[in-house]
PDB file of C-alpha atoms and ligand atoms in Angstrom:
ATOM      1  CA  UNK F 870      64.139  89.567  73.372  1.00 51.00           C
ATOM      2  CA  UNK F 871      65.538  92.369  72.572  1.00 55.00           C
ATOM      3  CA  UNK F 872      63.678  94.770  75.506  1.00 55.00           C
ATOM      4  CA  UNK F 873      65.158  92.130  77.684  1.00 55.00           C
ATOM      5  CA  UNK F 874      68.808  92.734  76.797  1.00 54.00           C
ATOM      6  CA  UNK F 875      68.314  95.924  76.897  1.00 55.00           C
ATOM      7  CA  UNK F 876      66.993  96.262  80.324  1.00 58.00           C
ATOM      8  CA  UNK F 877      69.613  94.091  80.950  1.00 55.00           C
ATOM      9  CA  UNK F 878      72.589  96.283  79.977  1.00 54.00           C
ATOM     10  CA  UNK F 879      71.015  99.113  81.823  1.00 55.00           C
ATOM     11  CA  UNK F 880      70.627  97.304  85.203  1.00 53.00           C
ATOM     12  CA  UNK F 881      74.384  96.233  84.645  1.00 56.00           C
ATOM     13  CA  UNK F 882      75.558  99.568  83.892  1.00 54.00           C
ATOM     14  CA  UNK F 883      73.739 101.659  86.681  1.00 51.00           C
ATOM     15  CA  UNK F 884      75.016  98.590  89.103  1.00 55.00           C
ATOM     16  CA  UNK F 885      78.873  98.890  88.114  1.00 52.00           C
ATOM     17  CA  UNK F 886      78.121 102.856  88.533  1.00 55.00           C
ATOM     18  CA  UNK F 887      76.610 103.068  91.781  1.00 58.00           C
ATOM     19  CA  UNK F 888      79.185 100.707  93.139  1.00 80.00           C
ATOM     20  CA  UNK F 889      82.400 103.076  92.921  1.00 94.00           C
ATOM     21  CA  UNK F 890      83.561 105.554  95.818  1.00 96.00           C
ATOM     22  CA  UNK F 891      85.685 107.836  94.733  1.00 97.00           C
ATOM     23  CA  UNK F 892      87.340 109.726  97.893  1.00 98.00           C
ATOM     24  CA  UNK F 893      90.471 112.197  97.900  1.00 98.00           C
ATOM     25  CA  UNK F 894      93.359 112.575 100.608  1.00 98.00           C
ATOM     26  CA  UNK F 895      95.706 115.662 100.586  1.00 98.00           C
ATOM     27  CA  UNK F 896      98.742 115.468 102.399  1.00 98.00           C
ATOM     28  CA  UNK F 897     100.907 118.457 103.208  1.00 98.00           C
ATOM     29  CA  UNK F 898     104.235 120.414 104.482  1.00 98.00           C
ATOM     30  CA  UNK F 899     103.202 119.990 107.869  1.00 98.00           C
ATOM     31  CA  UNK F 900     102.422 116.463 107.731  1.00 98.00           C
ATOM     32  CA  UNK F 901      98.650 116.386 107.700  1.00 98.00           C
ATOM     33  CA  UNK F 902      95.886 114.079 106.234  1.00 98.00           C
ATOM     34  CA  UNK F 903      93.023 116.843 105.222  1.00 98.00           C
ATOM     35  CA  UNK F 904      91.028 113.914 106.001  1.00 98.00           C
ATOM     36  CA  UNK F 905      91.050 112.076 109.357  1.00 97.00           C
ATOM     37  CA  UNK F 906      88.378 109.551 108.120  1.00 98.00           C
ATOM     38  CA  UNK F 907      86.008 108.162 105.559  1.00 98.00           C
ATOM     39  CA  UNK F 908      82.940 106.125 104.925  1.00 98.00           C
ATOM     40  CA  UNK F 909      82.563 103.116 102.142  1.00 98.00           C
ATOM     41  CA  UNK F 910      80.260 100.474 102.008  1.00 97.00           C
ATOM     42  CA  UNK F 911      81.361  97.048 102.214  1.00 97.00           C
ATOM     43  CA  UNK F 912      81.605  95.385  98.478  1.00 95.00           C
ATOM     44  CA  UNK F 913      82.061  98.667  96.858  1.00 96.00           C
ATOM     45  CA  UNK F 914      84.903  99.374  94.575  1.00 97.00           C
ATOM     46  CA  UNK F 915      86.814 102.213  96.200  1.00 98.00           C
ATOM     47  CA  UNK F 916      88.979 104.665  93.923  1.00 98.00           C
ATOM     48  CA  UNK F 917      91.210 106.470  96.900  1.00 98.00           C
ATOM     49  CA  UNK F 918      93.303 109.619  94.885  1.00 98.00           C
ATOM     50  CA  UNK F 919      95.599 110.841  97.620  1.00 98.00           C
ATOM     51  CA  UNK F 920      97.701 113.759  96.433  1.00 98.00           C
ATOM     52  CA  UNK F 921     100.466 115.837  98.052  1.00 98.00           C
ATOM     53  CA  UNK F 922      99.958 119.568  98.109  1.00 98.00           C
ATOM     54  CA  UNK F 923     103.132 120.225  99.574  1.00 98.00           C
ATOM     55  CA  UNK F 924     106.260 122.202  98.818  1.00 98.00           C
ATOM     56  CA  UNK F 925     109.174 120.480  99.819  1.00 98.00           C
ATOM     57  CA  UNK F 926     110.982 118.245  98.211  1.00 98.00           C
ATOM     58  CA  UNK F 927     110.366 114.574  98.217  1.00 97.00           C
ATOM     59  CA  UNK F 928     113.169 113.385 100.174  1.00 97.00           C
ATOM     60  CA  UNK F 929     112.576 115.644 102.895  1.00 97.00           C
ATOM     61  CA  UNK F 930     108.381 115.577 103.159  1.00 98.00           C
ATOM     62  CA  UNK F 931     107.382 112.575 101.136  1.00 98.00           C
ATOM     63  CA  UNK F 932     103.804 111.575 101.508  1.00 98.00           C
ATOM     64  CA  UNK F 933     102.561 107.808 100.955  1.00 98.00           C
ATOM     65  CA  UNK F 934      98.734 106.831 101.579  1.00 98.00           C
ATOM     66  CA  UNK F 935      98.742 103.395 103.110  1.00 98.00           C
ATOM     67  CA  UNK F 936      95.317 101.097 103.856  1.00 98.00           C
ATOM     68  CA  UNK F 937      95.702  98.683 106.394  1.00 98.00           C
ATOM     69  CA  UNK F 938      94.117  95.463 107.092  1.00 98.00           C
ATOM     70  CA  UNK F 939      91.594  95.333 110.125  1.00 98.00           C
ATOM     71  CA  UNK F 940      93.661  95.196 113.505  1.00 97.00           C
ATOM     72  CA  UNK F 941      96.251  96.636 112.466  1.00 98.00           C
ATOM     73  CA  UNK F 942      97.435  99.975 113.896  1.00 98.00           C
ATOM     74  CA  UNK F 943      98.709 103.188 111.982  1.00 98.00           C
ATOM     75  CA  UNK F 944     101.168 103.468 114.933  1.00 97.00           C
ATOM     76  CA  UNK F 945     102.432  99.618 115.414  1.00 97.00           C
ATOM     77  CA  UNK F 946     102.652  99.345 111.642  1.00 98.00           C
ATOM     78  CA  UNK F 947     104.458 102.893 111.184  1.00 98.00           C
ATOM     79  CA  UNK F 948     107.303 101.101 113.722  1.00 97.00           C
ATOM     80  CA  UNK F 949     107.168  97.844 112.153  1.00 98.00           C
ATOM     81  CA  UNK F 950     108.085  99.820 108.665  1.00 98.00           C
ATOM     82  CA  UNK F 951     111.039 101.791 110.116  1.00 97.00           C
ATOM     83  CA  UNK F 952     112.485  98.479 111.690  1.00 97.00           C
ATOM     84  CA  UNK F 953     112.145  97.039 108.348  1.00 98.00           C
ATOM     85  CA  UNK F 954     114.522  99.364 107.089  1.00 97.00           C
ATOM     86  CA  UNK F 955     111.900 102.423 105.886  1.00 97.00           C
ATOM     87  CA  UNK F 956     113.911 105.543 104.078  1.00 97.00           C
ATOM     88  CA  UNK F 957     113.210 108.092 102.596  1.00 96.00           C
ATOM     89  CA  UNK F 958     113.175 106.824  99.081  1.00 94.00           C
ATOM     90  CA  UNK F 959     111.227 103.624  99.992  1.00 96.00           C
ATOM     91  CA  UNK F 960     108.687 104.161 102.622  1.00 97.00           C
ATOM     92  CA  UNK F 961     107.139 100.807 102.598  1.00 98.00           C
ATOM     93  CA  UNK F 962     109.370  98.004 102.231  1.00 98.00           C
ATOM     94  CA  UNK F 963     108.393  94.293 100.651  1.00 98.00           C
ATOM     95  CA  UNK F 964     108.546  92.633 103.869  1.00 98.00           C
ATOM     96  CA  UNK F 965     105.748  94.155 105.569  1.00 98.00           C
ATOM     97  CA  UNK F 966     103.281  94.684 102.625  1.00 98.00           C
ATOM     98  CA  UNK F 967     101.397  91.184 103.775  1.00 98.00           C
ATOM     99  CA  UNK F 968      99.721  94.155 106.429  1.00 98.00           C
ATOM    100  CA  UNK F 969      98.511  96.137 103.403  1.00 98.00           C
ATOM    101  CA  UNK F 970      95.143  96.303 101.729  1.00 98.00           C
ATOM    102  CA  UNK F 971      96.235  99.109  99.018  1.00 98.00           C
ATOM    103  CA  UNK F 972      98.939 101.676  98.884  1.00 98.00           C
ATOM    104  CA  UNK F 973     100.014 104.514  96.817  1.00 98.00           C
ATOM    105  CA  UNK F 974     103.767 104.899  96.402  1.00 97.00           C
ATOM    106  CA  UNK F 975     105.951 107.971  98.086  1.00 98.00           C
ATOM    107  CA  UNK F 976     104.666 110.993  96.475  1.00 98.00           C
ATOM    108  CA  UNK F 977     106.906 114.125  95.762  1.00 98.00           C
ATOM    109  CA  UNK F 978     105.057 117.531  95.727  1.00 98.00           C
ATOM    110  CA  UNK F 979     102.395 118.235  93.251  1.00 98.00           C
ATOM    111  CA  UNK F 980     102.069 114.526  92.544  1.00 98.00           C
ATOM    112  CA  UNK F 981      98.935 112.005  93.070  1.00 98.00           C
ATOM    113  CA  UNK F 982      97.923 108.786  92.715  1.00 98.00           C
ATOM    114  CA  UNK F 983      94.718 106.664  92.260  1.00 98.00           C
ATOM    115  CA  UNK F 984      94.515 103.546  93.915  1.00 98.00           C
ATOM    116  CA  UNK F 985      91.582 100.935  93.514  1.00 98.00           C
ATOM    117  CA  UNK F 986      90.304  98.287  95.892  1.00 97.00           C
ATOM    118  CA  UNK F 987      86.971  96.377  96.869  1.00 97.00           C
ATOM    119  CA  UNK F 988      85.774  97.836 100.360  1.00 97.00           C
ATOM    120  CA  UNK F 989      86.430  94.645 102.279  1.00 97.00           C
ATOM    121  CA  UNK F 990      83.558  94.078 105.079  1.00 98.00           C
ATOM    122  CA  UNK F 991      82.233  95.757 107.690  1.00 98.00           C
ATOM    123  CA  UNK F 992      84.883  97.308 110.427  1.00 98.00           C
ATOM    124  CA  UNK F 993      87.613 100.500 111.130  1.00 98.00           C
ATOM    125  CA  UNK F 994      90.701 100.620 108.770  1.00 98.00           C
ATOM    126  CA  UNK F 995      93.950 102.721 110.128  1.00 98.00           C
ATOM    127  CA  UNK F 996      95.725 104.390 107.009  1.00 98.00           C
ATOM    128  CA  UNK F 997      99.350 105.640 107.241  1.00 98.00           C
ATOM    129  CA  UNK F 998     101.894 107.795 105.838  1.00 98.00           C
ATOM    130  CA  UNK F 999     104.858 105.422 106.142  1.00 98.00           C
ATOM    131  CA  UNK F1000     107.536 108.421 105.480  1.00 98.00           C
ATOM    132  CA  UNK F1001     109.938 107.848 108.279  1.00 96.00           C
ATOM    133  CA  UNK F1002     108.866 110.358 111.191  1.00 95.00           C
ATOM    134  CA  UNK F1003     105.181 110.753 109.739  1.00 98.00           C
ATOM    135  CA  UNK F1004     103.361 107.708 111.154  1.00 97.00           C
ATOM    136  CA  UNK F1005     102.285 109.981 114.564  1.00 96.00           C
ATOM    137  CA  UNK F1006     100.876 112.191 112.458  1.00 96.00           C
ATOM    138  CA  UNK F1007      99.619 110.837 109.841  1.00 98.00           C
ATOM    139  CA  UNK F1008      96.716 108.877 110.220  1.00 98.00           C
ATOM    140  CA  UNK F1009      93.202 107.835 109.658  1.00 98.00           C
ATOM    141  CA  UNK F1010      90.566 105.499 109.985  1.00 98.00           C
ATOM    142  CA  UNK F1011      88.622 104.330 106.875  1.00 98.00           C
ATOM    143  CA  UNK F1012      85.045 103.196 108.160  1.00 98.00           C
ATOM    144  CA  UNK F1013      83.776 100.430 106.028  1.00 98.00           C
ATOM    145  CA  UNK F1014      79.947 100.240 106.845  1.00 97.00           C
TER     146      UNK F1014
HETATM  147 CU1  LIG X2448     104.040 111.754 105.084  1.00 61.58          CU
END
């Protein structure tokens, strides 16, 4: 009985380890992702730390790491947030967050942020910066095998 509980545990814990991604995002003064895509695996849990390495201040070249919902285009979705009123101090706003899967808030220089989610199946994810200005830039695709 008490092999069993043990071999239990362990299958458990090696499970819950092998099943998180962790992945990191820069973004920078001159308004770049350092990366243009990523890999996950469908079901696994997905820790996404997205940091800005930039200089200036936030209000000028905030950065904001946003993971859309399959279909749904880094450009279309970077419009829809300016003609819901995006600024400078609130990139994303309320009214278009049913589009999101997870997002970090507007991050100032030096700052980061971890954000979790469950790799949701198979298919190509755009992310975003929603700073107003930075959506033709700033994108990615987040390949969910
Ligand atoms: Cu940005």
């Amino acid at each position: 009985m008490k092999i069993c509980l043990l071999s239990f545990v362990t299958i458990f814990a090696s499970l819950s380890f092998a099943e998180t991604k962790k992945i990191t995002v820069t973004g920078n003064d001159t308004m770049q992702f350092d990366l243009k895509s990523f890999e996950v695996k469908s079901g696994e849990k997905v820790e996404l730390t997205f940091k800005n390495i930039g200089k200036i201040p936030k209000i000028a070249m905030g950065h904001n790491l946003v993971v859309l919902k399959k279909g749904i285009s880094a450009i279309a979705f970077g419009q829809k947030a300016l003609g819901a009123g995006a600024n400078a101090t609130n990139a994303l706003p309320d009214s278009v967050k049913g589009d999101v899967i997870a997002a970090t808030k507007l991050l100032g220089p030096a700052e980061s942020e971890t954000i979790s989610f469950t790799a949701p199946e198979p298919g190509d994810y755009e992310y975003v910066c929603t700073f107003p200005g930075h959506f033709a830039m700033m994108r990615g695709v987040m390949n969910v095998k």
